[in-house]
């Protein structure tokens, strides 16, 4: 293997940022949180180029510190001295690290790998002095449509849910998503109220975070079908391929999922069983952009649309979505965008095209000062 001396990896350092969410607390059907965790890595090359990548968490410091430790002590030593440009080879090296046999394949080691892989893409794009979307083949679409998730939390009372949805539509959003998974009756009432308030032209998706059983999902869907639901996200438990396939056969509402899947193999089961309509891989949850690209290509071959899940709050996925033909719509949550030099911003309902070289993962100095937590 020949090594470009300029992109030789000199250091691998983990970092943790805890960034407040909108208001002081939000909830879905499984948990409530006050901060978003940006657990990442800064990789520096011998020429002094710094690349950043991160995973997204619910900002639980002890588990964030496990990810940081994995980055520095398990993945880091395999990277030092390597050519940062060898993204594919380094992906394999980390994914097939014999030291992580049994320990890895999902969870902490994969989240840590996600941060590393994205940092390598960031370095490659910065070395080329181009925003990442140019490296991914350039733009395939004029604009990336955004949908707003931040107006739809289960913790938001009914009247504020309706006014928030109206405000988002007035701001130019053509898509919103609301959380479900509390009680079928309450969630149907909220869904109907939102649909009534926004009219027929704004796409309206629901997200259950895997809380309900099949019977509850079917009961919900029977009534929800009349309300033009864009997709039902994570209706059932994340690994339940058969249940999702059964639901997909019995409702006209498209099934969306992927934010809890760590590998292309996990997606393959859902594709094979026709248990998925909207494909939602996440560069922070799978082992980075390299693995997400494989899922996007596969989805495309099945003629299935991709809507990346925003564990990165769309900092990286906005590049992917401009460049990949399968990506049709992208989630918008504004919590961490101002922590980055090239924020993922929505103007009149569409994501701004990123301009700066890199993957959109470079933190600002003030975010670094304000939100940094100890990695051990
Ligand atoms: C907020 N996004 C999701 C967020 C997310 C959660 O806690 O992490 O709702 O898992 O379903 O689509
Ligand atoms: Mg979700």
Coordinates of C-alpha atoms and ligand atoms in Angstrom, one line a residue:
X1 CA 0.0 0.0 0.0
X2 CA 1.4 3.4 -0.9
X3 CA 0.9 6.2 1.5
X4 CA 0.3 9.8 0.7
X5 CA 2.5 11.5 3.3
X6 CA 0.1 14.5 3.6
X7 CA -2.9 12.5 4.6
X8 CA -1.1 10.2 7.0
X9 CA -3.1 10.0 10.3
X10 CA -1.2 11.6 13.1
X11 CA -3.7 11.7 15.9
X12 CA -7.2 10.4 16.8
X13 CA -9.0 12.3 19.6
X14 CA -12.5 11.8 20.9
X15 CA -14.8 14.6 22.0
X16 CA -18.3 14.9 23.6
X17 CA -20.7 17.8 23.2
X18 CA -24.0 18.0 25.0
X19 CA -26.3 20.4 23.2
X20 CA -29.7 21.5 24.6
X21 CA -32.9 20.6 22.7
X22 CA -35.7 23.0 21.8
X23 CA -37.5 24.1 25.0
X24 CA -35.9 22.3 27.9
X25 CA -37.2 18.7 27.3
X26 CA -38.8 16.7 24.5
X27 CA -40.3 13.2 24.4
X28 CA -41.2 10.4 22.1
X29 CA -43.0 7.2 23.0
X30 CA -39.9 5.7 24.7
X31 CA -38.0 8.4 26.5
X32 CA -37.6 12.1 27.2
X33 CA -34.4 14.1 26.7
X34 CA -33.0 17.5 27.5
X35 CA -29.8 17.4 25.4
X36 CA -28.5 15.9 22.1
X37 CA -25.2 14.1 22.4
X38 CA -22.6 14.8 19.8
X39 CA -19.9 12.1 20.4
X40 CA -17.2 12.5 17.9
X41 CA -13.6 12.3 16.8
X42 CA -11.1 14.7 15.6
X43 CA -8.6 13.0 13.3
X44 CA -5.5 15.0 12.3
X45 CA -3.2 14.3 9.4
X46 CA 0.6 15.0 9.2
X47 CA -0.1 18.0 7.0
X48 CA -2.3 19.5 9.8
X49 CA -5.6 18.8 8.2
X50 CA -8.3 18.1 10.8
X51 CA -11.4 16.0 10.0
X52 CA -14.4 15.7 12.3
X53 CA -17.1 13.0 12.5
X54 CA -19.7 12.2 15.1
X55 CA -22.4 9.9 16.2
X56 CA -25.7 11.1 17.9
X57 CA -26.9 10.1 21.3
X58 CA -29.3 11.0 24.0
X59 CA -26.5 12.6 25.9
X60 CA -26.1 10.1 28.7
X61 CA -22.6 10.9 29.8
X62 CA -21.5 7.4 31.0
X63 CA -22.4 5.7 27.7
X64 CA -21.1 8.6 25.7
X65 CA -17.8 8.1 27.5
X66 CA -17.8 4.4 26.5
X67 CA -18.1 5.5 22.8
X68 CA -15.3 8.0 23.2
X69 CA -13.1 5.4 24.8
X70 CA -13.8 2.9 22.0
X71 CA -12.8 5.6 19.5
X72 CA -9.5 6.3 21.2
X73 CA -8.5 2.8 22.5
X74 CA -10.0 0.3 20.1
X75 CA -10.3 2.1 16.7
X76 CA -7.6 4.8 17.2
X77 CA -4.5 2.4 17.2
X78 CA -5.7 0.8 14.0
X79 CA -5.8 4.2 12.3
X80 CA -2.5 5.9 13.4
X81 CA 0.0 6.0 10.5
X82 CA -2.5 5.0 7.9
X83 CA -3.5 7.0 4.9
X84 CA -6.7 8.8 5.7
X85 CA -7.7 8.7 2.1
X86 CA -8.1 4.9 2.2
X87 CA -11.6 5.1 3.4
X88 CA -12.9 1.8 2.1
X89 CA -9.9 -0.2 3.4
X90 CA -10.0 1.5 6.8
X91 CA -13.7 0.7 7.0
X92 CA -12.9 -3.0 6.6
X93 CA -10.0 -2.8 9.0
X94 CA -12.2 -1.4 11.7
X95 CA -15.3 -3.6 10.9
X96 CA -13.2 -6.8 10.9
X97 CA -10.9 -5.9 13.9
X98 CA -10.3 -9.3 15.5
X99 CA -10.0 -7.6 18.9
X100 CA -13.7 -6.7 18.7
X101 CA -14.9 -10.2 17.8
X102 CA -18.1 -10.7 19.8
X103 CA -17.7 -7.3 21.4
X104 CA -18.8 -5.5 18.2
X105 CA -21.1 -5.5 15.1
X106 CA -23.6 -3.1 16.7
X107 CA -24.0 -0.5 19.4
X108 CA -21.0 1.2 20.9
X109 CA -18.3 -0.1 18.6
X110 CA -20.5 0.8 15.5
X111 CA -21.3 4.2 16.8
X112 CA -17.6 4.8 17.4
X113 CA -16.9 3.5 13.9
X114 CA -19.5 5.9 12.5
X115 CA -17.7 8.9 13.8
X116 CA -14.4 7.7 12.4
X117 CA -15.7 6.9 8.9
X118 CA -17.4 10.3 8.6
X119 CA -14.2 12.1 9.8
X120 CA -12.3 10.3 7.0
X121 CA -14.9 11.6 4.5
X122 CA -14.5 15.0 6.0
X123 CA -10.7 14.9 5.5
X124 CA -11.1 13.7 1.9
X125 CA -13.5 16.5 1.1
X126 CA -11.3 19.1 2.8
X127 CA -8.2 17.8 1.0
X128 CA -10.1 18.2 -2.2
X129 CA -11.3 21.6 -1.1
X130 CA -14.9 20.7 -1.9
X131 CA -18.1 20.2 0.0
X132 CA -18.8 16.5 0.4
X133 CA -21.7 16.4 -2.0
X134 CA -19.3 17.2 -4.8
X135 CA -17.2 14.2 -3.9
X136 CA -20.3 12.0 -3.9
X137 CA -20.9 12.6 -7.5
X138 CA -22.3 16.2 -7.4
X139 CA -25.9 17.3 -7.2
X140 CA -28.6 15.1 -8.6
X141 CA -31.4 17.5 -7.5
X142 CA -32.1 21.2 -7.5
X143 CA -33.3 21.2 -3.9
X144 CA -33.6 18.8 -0.9
X145 CA -37.1 18.9 0.7
X146 CA -37.1 19.2 4.5
X147 CA -39.7 17.8 6.9
X148 CA -40.0 19.2 10.4
X149 CA -39.9 16.8 13.3
X150 CA -39.4 19.4 16.1
X151 CA -43.1 20.5 16.1
X152 CA -44.4 17.0 16.8
X153 CA -43.1 15.6 20.1
X154 CA -45.5 13.6 22.3
X155 CA -44.6 16.0 25.2
X156 CA -46.3 18.9 23.3
X157 CA -49.9 19.5 24.4
X158 CA -52.6 19.2 21.7
X159 CA -53.2 23.0 21.2
X160 CA -49.5 23.7 20.8
X161 CA -49.0 20.8 18.5
X162 CA -51.7 22.2 16.2
X163 CA -50.3 25.8 16.3
X164 CA -46.7 24.5 15.8
X165 CA -47.8 22.6 12.8
X166 CA -49.5 25.6 11.4
X167 CA -46.4 27.8 12.0
X168 CA -44.2 25.3 10.3
X169 CA -46.5 25.2 7.2
X170 CA -46.5 29.0 7.3
X171 CA -42.7 29.1 7.4
X172 CA -42.6 27.1 4.2
X173 CA -42.3 23.5 5.3
X174 CA -44.1 21.1 3.0
X175 CA -43.7 18.2 5.4
X176 CA -44.0 17.5 9.1
X177 CA -43.8 14.4 11.3
X178 CA -45.6 13.9 14.6
X179 CA -44.9 11.3 17.3
X180 CA -47.4 8.6 18.1
X181 CA -47.2 5.6 20.4
X182 CA -49.0 6.9 23.5
X183 CA -52.6 5.7 23.2
X184 CA -54.2 4.9 19.9
X185 CA -57.2 7.2 20.7
X186 CA -55.1 10.2 21.8
X187 CA -52.7 9.9 18.8
X188 CA -55.5 9.6 16.3
X189 CA -57.2 12.7 17.8
X190 CA -53.9 14.7 17.5
X191 CA -53.3 13.4 14.0
X192 CA -56.7 14.4 12.9
X193 CA -56.4 17.9 14.5
X194 CA -53.0 18.5 12.7
X195 CA -54.3 17.3 9.4
X196 CA -57.3 19.6 9.7
X197 CA -55.1 22.5 10.6
X198 CA -52.5 22.1 7.8
X199 CA -54.8 21.1 5.0
X200 CA -54.2 18.5 2.3
X201 CA -51.0 19.9 0.8
X202 CA -48.4 19.3 3.6
X203 CA -47.1 15.8 3.9
X204 CA -47.8 14.4 7.4
X205 CA -45.9 11.4 8.7
X206 CA -46.2 9.6 12.1
X207 CA -43.4 8.0 14.2
X208 CA -44.1 5.4 16.8
X209 CA -40.5 4.6 17.9
X210 CA -41.4 0.9 18.0
X211 CA -43.7 1.1 21.0
X212 CA -47.0 -0.6 19.8
X213 CA -47.8 -4.2 19.1
X214 CA -49.2 -5.3 15.7
X215 CA -52.9 -5.2 16.8
X216 CA -52.5 -1.6 18.0
X217 CA -50.7 -0.6 14.8
X218 CA -53.5 -2.1 12.7
X219 CA -56.2 -0.4 14.8
X220 CA -54.4 2.9 14.4
X221 CA -53.8 2.5 10.7
X222 CA -57.5 1.6 10.0
X223 CA -58.5 5.0 11.2
X224 CA -55.4 6.9 10.1
X225 CA -55.7 5.8 6.4
X226 CA -58.4 8.5 5.9
X227 CA -56.0 11.2 7.0
X228 CA -53.4 10.8 4.2
X229 CA -50.4 9.7 6.3
X230 CA -47.1 10.0 4.4
X231 CA -45.5 7.1 6.4
X232 CA -45.8 5.2 9.6
X233 CA -42.2 5.2 11.1
X234 CA -41.1 2.4 13.4
X235 CA -44.6 1.1 14.0
X236 CA -43.2 -2.1 15.7
X237 CA -40.2 -3.3 17.5
X238 CA -37.0 -2.6 15.5
X239 CA -36.0 -6.2 14.8
X240 CA -39.5 -7.5 14.0
X241 CA -39.2 -8.1 10.2
X242 CA -42.2 -10.4 10.0
X243 CA -44.5 -8.0 11.9
X244 CA -43.5 -5.1 9.7
X245 CA -44.1 -7.3 6.6
X246 CA -47.5 -8.2 7.9
X247 CA -48.4 -4.6 8.7
X248 CA -47.2 -3.5 5.3
X249 CA -49.5 -6.0 3.7
X250 CA -52.6 -4.9 5.7
X251 CA -52.4 -1.1 5.4
X252 CA -52.1 1.4 2.6
X253 CA -49.9 3.6 4.8
X254 CA -46.2 3.2 3.8
X255 CA -43.9 1.7 6.5
X256 CA -40.7 3.6 7.3
X257 CA -37.8 2.4 9.4
X258 CA -34.0 2.1 9.8
X259 CA -32.9 4.4 12.6
X260 CA -32.2 1.3 14.8
X261 CA -30.5 -0.8 12.2
X262 CA -26.7 -1.0 12.3
X263 CA -25.8 -3.0 9.2
X264 CA -26.6 -3.5 5.5
X265 CA -27.5 -7.1 6.5
X266 CA -30.2 -5.8 8.8
X267 CA -31.8 -3.7 6.0
X268 CA -31.5 -6.7 3.6
X269 CA -34.0 -8.7 5.7
X270 CA -36.5 -5.9 5.5
X271 CA -36.0 -5.5 1.7
X272 CA -36.3 -9.3 1.2
X273 CA -39.6 -9.5 3.1
X274 CA -41.1 -6.4 1.6
X275 CA -41.4 -5.0 5.1
X276 CA -40.3 -1.5 4.3
X277 CA -41.3 1.3 2.0
X278 CA -39.3 4.3 3.2
X279 CA -35.6 3.5 4.0
X280 CA -34.1 5.5 6.9
X281 CA -30.4 4.7 7.3
X282 CA -28.3 7.0 9.5
X283 CA -24.6 7.7 9.2
X284 CA -24.4 8.1 13.0
X285 CA -26.0 4.7 13.6
X286 CA -24.5 2.5 10.9
X287 CA -20.7 2.5 10.5
X288 CA -20.7 5.9 8.8
X289 CA -21.4 7.2 5.4
X290 CA -19.6 4.3 3.7
X291 CA -22.2 1.8 5.0
X292 CA -25.1 4.2 4.5
X293 CA -24.1 4.6 0.8
X294 CA -24.4 0.8 0.4
X295 CA -28.0 0.9 1.8
X296 CA -29.0 3.8 -0.4
X297 CA -27.7 2.0 -3.5
X298 CA -29.6 -1.2 -2.5
X299 CA -32.8 0.8 -1.7
X300 CA -32.5 2.4 -5.1
X301 CA -32.2 -0.9 -6.8
X302 CA -35.5 -1.9 -5.2
X303 CA -37.0 1.4 -6.3
X304 CA -37.5 2.4 -2.6
X305 CA -37.1 6.0 -1.6
X306 CA -34.6 6.9 1.2
X307 CA -35.3 9.5 3.9
X308 CA -32.1 9.5 6.1
X309 CA -32.8 9.5 9.9
X310 CA -31.2 12.7 11.4
X311 CA -29.0 11.4 14.1
X312 CA -26.5 13.9 12.7
X313 CA -29.3 16.5 12.6
X314 CA -28.7 16.4 8.9
X315 CA -25.3 17.9 8.9
X316 CA -23.9 15.0 6.9
X317 CA -27.1 13.7 5.3
X318 CA -27.7 17.0 3.6
X319 CA -24.6 16.3 1.4
X320 CA -25.8 12.7 0.8
X321 CA -29.3 13.9 -0.1
X322 CA -28.1 16.4 -2.7
X323 CA -25.9 13.7 -4.3
X324 CA -27.8 10.4 -4.1
X325 CA -30.8 9.7 -6.4
X326 CA -32.6 7.6 -3.8
X327 CA -32.9 10.4 -1.2
X328 CA -36.2 12.1 -1.5
X329 CA -36.8 14.0 1.7
X330 CA -34.7 14.8 4.7
X331 CA -35.5 15.3 8.4
X332 CA -35.0 18.7 10.0
X333 CA -34.4 19.2 13.7
X334 CA -32.6 22.5 14.6
X335 CA -30.9 21.6 17.8
X336 CA -27.2 21.4 16.9
X337 CA -26.9 23.2 13.6
X338 CA -25.4 26.3 15.1
X339 CA -22.6 24.2 16.6
X340 CA -21.1 23.8 13.1
X341 CA -19.3 26.1 10.7
X342 CA -21.6 25.1 7.8
X343 CA -25.0 24.6 9.5
X344 CA -27.8 22.4 8.0
X345 CA -30.3 25.2 7.4
X346 CA -33.8 25.2 5.9
X347 CA -34.9 28.1 3.9
X348 CA -38.6 28.1 2.7
X349 CA -38.9 24.4 3.3
X350 CA -35.7 23.3 1.6
X351 CA -32.2 22.6 2.8
X352 CA -29.6 25.2 1.8
X353 CA -26.8 23.6 -0.4
X354 CA -23.7 23.3 1.8
X355 CA -20.8 25.5 0.6
X356 CA -17.7 24.9 2.8
X357 CA -15.2 22.1 2.1
X358 CA -15.8 19.0 4.2
X359 CA -18.7 17.0 5.5
X360 CA -20.4 19.7 7.5
X361 CA -19.0 18.3 10.7
X362 CA -16.5 21.0 11.8
X363 CA -17.6 22.4 15.2
X364 CA -17.4 26.1 15.8
X365 CA -14.9 27.3 18.5
X366 CA -17.8 28.6 20.6
X367 CA -19.7 25.2 20.5
X368 CA -16.4 23.6 21.5
X369 CA -16.2 25.9 24.6
X370 CA -19.8 25.9 25.5
X371 CA -20.9 22.3 25.2
X372 CA -17.8 20.2 25.8
X373 CA -17.9 17.3 28.3
X374 CA -15.1 15.2 29.7
X375 CA -14.4 12.1 27.6
X376 CA -13.4 10.1 30.7
Ligands
LIG1 C1 -35.5 12.2 20.2 N1 -36.3 10.2 15.1 C2 -36.5 9.5 16.2 C3 -35.1 11.3 19.0 C4 -35.5 9.6 17.4 C5 -36.0 10.2 18.6 O1 -35.3 11.6 21.4 O2 -33.9 10.7 19.3 O3 -37.4 10.5 18.6 O4 -35.2 8.3 17.8 O5 -37.4 8.7 16.2 O6 -37.0 10.1 14.0
LIG2 MG1 -37.9 8.0 14.2

